[in-house]
DNA sequence: CTACGGGTTGAAGTGCACTCTAAGTCAAGC
DNA sequence: GCTTGACTTAGAGTGCACTTCAACCCGTAG
């Protein structure tokens, strides 16, 4: 598939896909007769993985590190697993933080709603 | 308390607190005889709230909007509640996303661990 | 044959949230 | 009196992750 279709199917823009290739986050794409990038299904899988890692808050530098390890073959598996384990812990911690944040928001919203009923200003912030 | 203590107690730097004041996210602080900022407990509460909103992914522009509404008195309560309700939904959605991300990470980690045992390369990415 | 909608490149620009710098003031301790 | 260290300001700089720009090429429809 061409870059526009890959963009459509991943939700990235063609610009962003070229940017990823430029910085080394995507392998250099094969070209068709016209010199246009031509992608297979593996590109879809890799971008999907990048999307998950991005959702996990992984910075691009770390994705690059992971991508380089992957390029070095299967003997880097344990190192890649370590990276993912570390990220897993960060994500778990972030979920905990967000759940606490959700409680704060719910409390504050409840305070505003009560204020709307009986005009007592509970909300200092 | 002076800015250094407020910084220590909130985990922000003094630079960041001055930056918040400059952009209007903190009220202009009262000064002591030397012209140094002098804070009360309310500053601590407000920064804690800002921290929660930041954890919730609220951009500074929206915090500014909220702060301005707060400055306009209690009749803006419903508008502030709406802002918090919207942010609450975003946080809830983000928790859902992160839980899915956690599953992806756990699956991949399990794949690497299995690979370490029987040398079958399950991990395409 | 020409217009059009793609595609290509390297380089520069953007927006966010800080973060740091330069040049100065001030109060307390030696 | 001098040094030290915390504070002050406006403004410039940083790092991240894109995003846009300028100038160009290529294949197909009319």
CSV table of C-alpha atoms (C1' of nucleotides) in Angstrom, one decimal:
chain,number,residue,atom,x,y,z
A,1,UNK,CA,0.0,0.0,0.0
A,2,UNK,CA,1.1,3.6,-0.5
A,3,UNK,CA,1.8,6.1,2.2
A,4,UNK,CA,-1.7,7.7,2.0
A,5,UNK,CA,-3.4,4.4,2.6
A,6,UNK,CA,-1.1,3.5,5.5
A,7,UNK,CA,-1.8,7.0,6.9
A,8,UNK,CA,-5.6,6.4,6.6
A,9,UNK,CA,-5.4,3.0,8.2
A,10,UNK,CA,-3.2,4.0,11.2
A,11,UNK,CA,-4.6,7.4,11.9
A,12,UNK,CA,-1.1,9.0,11.4
A,13,UNK,CA,-0.5,11.6,8.7
A,14,UNK,CA,1.8,10.8,5.8
A,15,UNK,CA,4.0,13.6,7.2
A,16,UNK,CA,4.3,11.8,10.5
A,17,UNK,CA,5.1,8.4,8.8
A,18,UNK,CA,7.9,10.0,6.8
A,19,UNK,CA,9.1,11.7,10.0
A,20,UNK,CA,9.2,8.3,11.7
A,21,UNK,CA,11.2,6.9,8.9
A,22,UNK,CA,13.6,9.9,8.9
A,23,UNK,CA,14.4,9.5,12.6
A,24,UNK,CA,14.8,5.7,12.3
A,25,UNK,CA,11.6,4.7,14.0
A,26,UNK,CA,10.4,2.9,10.9
A,27,UNK,CA,12.6,1.0,8.6
A,28,UNK,CA,13.4,2.7,5.3
A,29,UNK,CA,10.3,1.8,3.1
A,30,UNK,CA,10.6,-0.1,-0.1
A,31,UNK,CA,9.8,1.9,-3.3
A,32,UNK,CA,7.6,1.2,-6.3
A,33,UNK,CA,8.5,2.1,-9.9
A,34,UNK,CA,7.8,5.8,-9.3
A,35,UNK,CA,10.0,5.9,-6.2
A,36,UNK,CA,6.9,6.1,-4.0
A,37,UNK,CA,7.0,4.2,-0.6
A,38,UNK,CA,5.3,0.8,-0.8
A,39,UNK,CA,4.2,-0.8,2.5
A,40,UNK,CA,3.1,-4.3,3.6
A,41,UNK,CA,1.1,-5.5,6.5
A,42,UNK,CA,4.1,-5.5,8.8
A,43,UNK,CA,4.2,-1.7,8.7
A,44,UNK,CA,0.6,-1.7,10.0
A,45,UNK,CA,1.6,-4.0,12.9
A,46,UNK,CA,4.7,-1.9,13.8
A,47,UNK,CA,2.8,1.4,13.8
A,48,UNK,CA,0.1,-0.2,15.9
A,49,UNK,CA,2.8,-1.2,18.4
A,50,UNK,CA,4.3,2.3,18.3
A,51,UNK,CA,0.8,3.6,19.1
A,52,UNK,CA,0.5,1.4,22.1
A,53,UNK,CA,3.9,2.4,23.3
A,54,UNK,CA,3.1,6.1,22.8
A,55,UNK,CA,-0.1,5.6,24.8
A,56,UNK,CA,2.1,4.1,27.5
A,57,UNK,CA,4.0,7.4,27.6
A,58,UNK,CA,7.1,5.9,26.0
A,59,UNK,CA,9.3,8.7,24.6
A,60,UNK,CA,10.5,8.4,21.0
A,61,UNK,CA,14.1,8.0,22.2
A,62,UNK,CA,13.2,4.8,24.0
A,63,UNK,CA,11.2,3.6,21.1
A,64,UNK,CA,14.3,4.1,19.0
A,65,UNK,CA,16.4,2.2,21.4
A,66,UNK,CA,13.8,-0.7,21.3
A,67,UNK,CA,13.7,-0.5,17.5
A,68,UNK,CA,17.5,-0.7,17.3
A,69,UNK,CA,17.6,-3.8,19.6
A,70,UNK,CA,14.9,-5.4,17.5
A,71,UNK,CA,17.1,-4.8,14.4
A,72,UNK,CA,20.0,-6.6,16.2
A,73,UNK,CA,18.1,-9.9,16.2
A,74,UNK,CA,16.5,-12.3,18.7
A,75,UNK,CA,19.4,-12.3,21.2
A,76,UNK,CA,18.3,-8.9,22.3
A,77,UNK,CA,14.9,-10.3,23.4
A,78,UNK,CA,15.7,-10.2,27.2
A,79,UNK,CA,16.8,-6.5,26.9
A,80,UNK,CA,13.6,-5.7,25.0
A,81,UNK,CA,11.6,-7.5,27.6
A,82,UNK,CA,13.3,-5.4,30.4
A,83,UNK,CA,12.3,-2.2,28.6
A,84,UNK,CA,8.7,-3.4,28.4
A,85,UNK,CA,8.7,-4.5,32.0
A,86,UNK,CA,9.9,-1.1,33.1
A,87,UNK,CA,7.3,0.6,31.0
A,88,UNK,CA,4.6,-1.7,32.4
A,89,UNK,CA,5.4,-0.5,35.9
A,90,UNK,CA,5.2,3.1,34.8
A,91,UNK,CA,1.8,2.5,33.2
A,92,UNK,CA,0.5,0.7,36.2
A,93,UNK,CA,1.6,3.7,38.4
A,94,UNK,CA,0.0,6.1,36.0
A,95,UNK,CA,-3.3,4.2,36.2
A,96,UNK,CA,-3.1,4.5,40.0
A,97,UNK,CA,-2.4,8.2,39.8
A,98,UNK,CA,-5.3,8.8,37.3
A,99,UNK,CA,-7.7,6.8,39.6
A,100,UNK,CA,-6.7,9.2,42.4
A,101,UNK,CA,-7.2,12.1,40.1
A,102,UNK,CA,-10.6,10.8,39.2
A,103,UNK,CA,-11.6,10.7,42.9
A,104,UNK,CA,-10.5,14.3,43.3
A,105,UNK,CA,-12.5,15.4,40.3
A,106,UNK,CA,-15.6,13.5,41.5
A,107,UNK,CA,-15.3,15.0,44.9
A,108,UNK,CA,-15.0,18.5,43.5
A,109,UNK,CA,-17.9,18.0,41.1
A,110,UNK,CA,-20.0,16.7,43.9
A,111,UNK,CA,-19.1,19.9,45.9
A,112,UNK,CA,-20.2,22.1,43.0
A,113,UNK,CA,-23.4,20.2,42.6
A,114,UNK,CA,-24.2,20.5,46.3
A,115,UNK,CA,-23.4,24.3,46.1
A,116,UNK,CA,-25.9,24.6,43.3
A,117,UNK,CA,-28.6,23.2,45.5
A,118,UNK,CA,-28.0,24.9,48.9
A,119,UNK,CA,-25.7,27.8,48.0
A,120,UNK,CA,-23.0,26.9,50.4
A,121,UNK,CA,-19.6,27.4,48.8
A,122,UNK,CA,-17.6,24.3,49.6
A,123,UNK,CA,-15.1,24.8,46.8
A,124,UNK,CA,-12.1,26.7,47.8
A,125,UNK,CA,-10.4,26.1,44.5
B,1,UNK,CA,6.3,31.0,53.8
B,2,UNK,CA,8.8,32.1,51.2
B,3,UNK,CA,9.0,30.7,47.6
B,4,UNK,CA,11.8,28.2,48.5
B,5,UNK,CA,9.7,26.5,51.1
B,6,UNK,CA,6.6,26.5,48.9
B,7,UNK,CA,8.7,24.9,46.2
B,8,UNK,CA,10.0,22.3,48.6
B,9,UNK,CA,6.6,21.5,49.9
B,10,UNK,CA,4.9,21.3,46.5
B,11,UNK,CA,7.7,19.7,44.5
B,12,UNK,CA,7.7,22.5,42.0
B,13,UNK,CA,10.8,24.7,41.5
B,14,UNK,CA,10.7,28.4,42.5
B,15,UNK,CA,11.2,29.1,38.8
B,16,UNK,CA,8.0,27.3,38.0
B,17,UNK,CA,6.0,29.0,40.7
B,18,UNK,CA,7.1,32.4,39.4
B,19,UNK,CA,6.3,31.2,35.9
B,20,UNK,CA,2.8,30.2,37.1
B,21,UNK,CA,2.3,33.7,38.6
B,22,UNK,CA,3.6,35.4,35.5
B,23,UNK,CA,1.1,33.6,33.2
B,24,UNK,CA,-1.8,34.2,35.7
B,25,UNK,CA,-2.1,30.6,37.0
B,26,UNK,CA,-1.3,31.8,40.5
B,27,UNK,CA,-2.6,35.1,42.0
B,28,UNK,CA,0.1,37.7,42.4
B,29,UNK,CA,1.7,36.8,45.7
B,30,UNK,CA,1.9,39.2,48.6
B,31,UNK,CA,5.3,40.5,49.5
B,32,UNK,CA,7.3,40.9,52.7
B,33,UNK,CA,9.4,43.9,53.7
B,34,UNK,CA,12.2,42.8,51.3
B,35,UNK,CA,9.8,42.5,48.4
B,36,UNK,CA,10.0,38.7,48.5
B,37,UNK,CA,6.9,36.6,47.9
B,38,UNK,CA,5.1,35.5,51.0
B,39,UNK,CA,2.7,32.6,50.8
B,40,UNK,CA,-0.1,31.2,53.0
B,41,UNK,CA,-1.6,27.7,53.2
B,42,UNK,CA,-4.0,28.6,50.4
B,43,UNK,CA,-1.1,28.6,47.9
B,44,UNK,CA,-0.4,25.0,48.9
B,45,UNK,CA,-4.0,24.0,48.3
B,46,UNK,CA,-4.2,25.7,45.0
B,47,UNK,CA,-0.9,24.2,43.7
B,48,UNK,CA,-2.1,20.8,44.9
B,49,UNK,CA,-5.2,21.3,42.8
B,50,UNK,CA,-3.2,22.4,39.8
B,51,UNK,CA,-1.1,19.2,40.3
B,52,UNK,CA,-4.1,17.0,40.1
B,53,UNK,CA,-5.4,18.8,37.1
B,54,UNK,CA,-2.0,18.5,35.4
B,55,UNK,CA,-2.1,14.8,36.2
B,56,UNK,CA,-5.5,14.7,34.6
B,57,UNK,CA,-3.9,16.1,31.4
B,58,UNK,CA,-5.5,19.5,31.6
B,59,UNK,CA,-3.5,22.0,29.5
B,60,UNK,CA,-2.5,25.2,31.1
B,61,UNK,CA,-4.9,27.3,29.0
B,62,UNK,CA,-7.8,25.4,30.5
B,63,UNK,CA,-6.4,25.8,34.0
B,64,UNK,CA,-6.2,29.5,33.2
B,65,UNK,CA,-9.8,29.6,32.1
B,66,UNK,CA,-10.8,27.8,35.3
B,67,UNK,CA,-8.7,30.2,37.4
B,68,UNK,CA,-10.3,33.2,35.7
B,69,UNK,CA,-13.8,31.8,36.4
B,70,UNK,CA,-12.9,31.2,40.0
B,71,UNK,CA,-11.7,34.8,40.2
B,72,UNK,CA,-15.2,35.9,39.0
B,73,UNK,CA,-16.9,34.5,42.0
B,74,UNK,CA,-19.3,31.8,43.0
B,75,UNK,CA,-21.8,32.4,40.2
B,76,UNK,CA,-19.4,30.7,37.8
B,77,UNK,CA,-19.6,27.5,39.8
B,78,UNK,CA,-21.7,25.7,37.2
B,79,UNK,CA,-19.2,26.5,34.4
B,80,UNK,CA,-16.4,25.3,36.5
B,81,UNK,CA,-18.3,22.1,37.3
B,82,UNK,CA,-18.7,21.6,33.5
B,83,UNK,CA,-15.0,21.9,32.9
B,84,UNK,CA,-14.3,19.4,35.6
B,85,UNK,CA,-17.0,17.0,34.3
B,86,UNK,CA,-15.5,17.1,30.8
B,87,UNK,CA,-12.0,16.5,32.2
B,88,UNK,CA,-13.4,13.6,34.3
B,89,UNK,CA,-14.6,11.9,31.2
B,90,UNK,CA,-11.3,12.3,29.5
B,91,UNK,CA,-9.5,10.9,32.5
B,92,UNK,CA,-11.9,7.9,32.6
B,93,UNK,CA,-11.2,7.3,28.9
B,94,UNK,CA,-7.5,7.6,29.5
B,95,UNK,CA,-7.6,5.0,32.3
B,96,UNK,CA,-9.4,2.6,29.9
B,97,UNK,CA,-6.7,3.2,27.2
B,98,UNK,CA,-3.9,2.6,29.7
B,99,UNK,CA,-5.5,-0.6,30.9
B,100,UNK,CA,-5.6,-1.8,27.3
B,101,UNK,CA,-2.0,-0.8,26.9
B,102,UNK,CA,-1.1,-2.7,30.1
B,103,UNK,CA,-2.6,-5.8,28.5
B,104,UNK,CA,-0.6,-5.3,25.3
B,105,UNK,CA,2.6,-5.0,27.4
B,106,UNK,CA,1.8,-8.0,29.5
B,107,UNK,CA,1.1,-10.1,26.4
B,108,UNK,CA,4.3,-9.0,24.8
B,109,UNK,CA,6.4,-9.6,28.0
B,110,UNK,CA,4.8,-13.0,28.3
B,111,UNK,CA,5.9,-13.6,24.7
B,112,UNK,CA,9.5,-12.7,25.4
B,113,UNK,CA,9.6,-14.8,28.5
B,114,UNK,CA,8.3,-17.8,26.6
B,115,UNK,CA,10.9,-17.2,23.9
B,116,UNK,CA,13.5,-17.2,26.5
B,117,UNK,CA,12.4,-20.7,27.5
B,118,UNK,CA,11.9,-22.5,24.3
B,119,UNK,CA,13.6,-20.3,21.7
B,120,UNK,CA,10.5,-19.8,19.5
B,121,UNK,CA,10.4,-16.2,18.3
B,122,UNK,CA,6.8,-15.1,18.9
B,123,UNK,CA,7.5,-11.4,18.9
B,124,UNK,CA,7.3,-9.8,15.6
B,125,UNK,CA,7.8,-6.4,17.0
C,1,DC,C1',-0.9,18.3,-23.9
C,2,DT,C1',-2.1,19.9,-19.8
C,3,DA,C1',-4.1,19.9,-15.4
C,4,DC,C1',-4.4,17.4,-11.2
C,5,DG,C1',-3.8,14.6,-7.3
C,6,DG,C1',-0.8,12.2,-5.6
C,7,DG,C1',4.2,11.5,-4.3
C,8,DT,C1',9.5,13.2,-3.1
C,9,DT,C1',13.2,15.9,-0.3
C,10,DG,C1',15.7,18.8,3.5
C,11,DA,C1',15.0,22.5,6.3
C,12,DA,C1',12.5,25.5,9.0
C,13,DG,C1',8.5,26.4,12.0
C,14,DT,C1',5.1,25.4,15.8
C,15,DG,C1',3.1,24.8,20.5
C,16,DC,C1',3.6,23.3,25.0
C,17,DA,C1',5.5,23.6,29.5
C,18,DC,C1',8.8,24.7,31.5
C,19,DT,C1',14.0,26.1,32.4
C,20,DC,C1',17.7,29.0,32.5
C,21,DT,C1',20.4,33.4,32.1
C,22,DA,C1',21.8,38.0,33.2
C,23,DA,C1',22.0,41.5,36.0
C,24,DG,C1',20.6,43.1,39.9
C,25,DT,C1',18.6,43.8,45.3
C,26,DC,C1',18.7,42.6,50.0
C,27,DA,C1',19.6,40.8,54.9
C,28,DA,C1',22.4,38.2,57.9
C,29,DG,C1',26.9,36.3,59.5
C,30,DC,C1',32.0,36.8,59.9
D,1,DG,C1',32.8,46.2,55.1
D,2,DC,C1',32.5,42.0,52.6
D,3,DT,C1',30.8,37.7,51.3
D,4,DT,C1',27.1,34.5,50.9
D,5,DG,C1',22.9,32.9,49.5
D,6,DA,C1',18.2,33.7,48.6
D,7,DC,C1',15.4,36.5,46.3
D,8,DT,C1',13.9,39.8,42.1
D,9,DT,C1',12.9,40.8,36.9
D,10,DA,C1',12.4,40.4,31.7
D,11,DG,C1',13.5,37.7,28.3
D,12,DA,C1',15.9,34.0,25.9
D,13,DG,C1',16.6,29.0,25.5
D,14,DT,C1',15.3,24.0,25.8
D,15,DG,C1',13.3,19.4,24.5
D,16,DC,C1',9.7,17.0,22.7
D,17,DA,C1',6.9,15.5,18.9
D,18,DC,C1',5.4,16.8,15.3
D,19,DT,C1',4.0,20.1,11.3
D,20,DT,C1',4.6,23.0,7.5
D,21,DC,C1',7.1,24.8,3.7
D,22,DA,C1',9.3,25.3,-0.8
D,23,DA,C1',10.4,23.2,-4.7
D,24,DC,C1',10.2,19.6,-7.1
D,25,DC,C1',8.7,14.8,-9.8
D,26,DC,C1',5.3,11.2,-11.8
D,27,DG,C1',1.3,8.9,-13.8
D,28,DT,C1',-3.3,9.2,-15.3
D,29,DA,C1',-7.9,11.5,-17.0
D,30,DG,C1',-9.9,14.5,-20.2
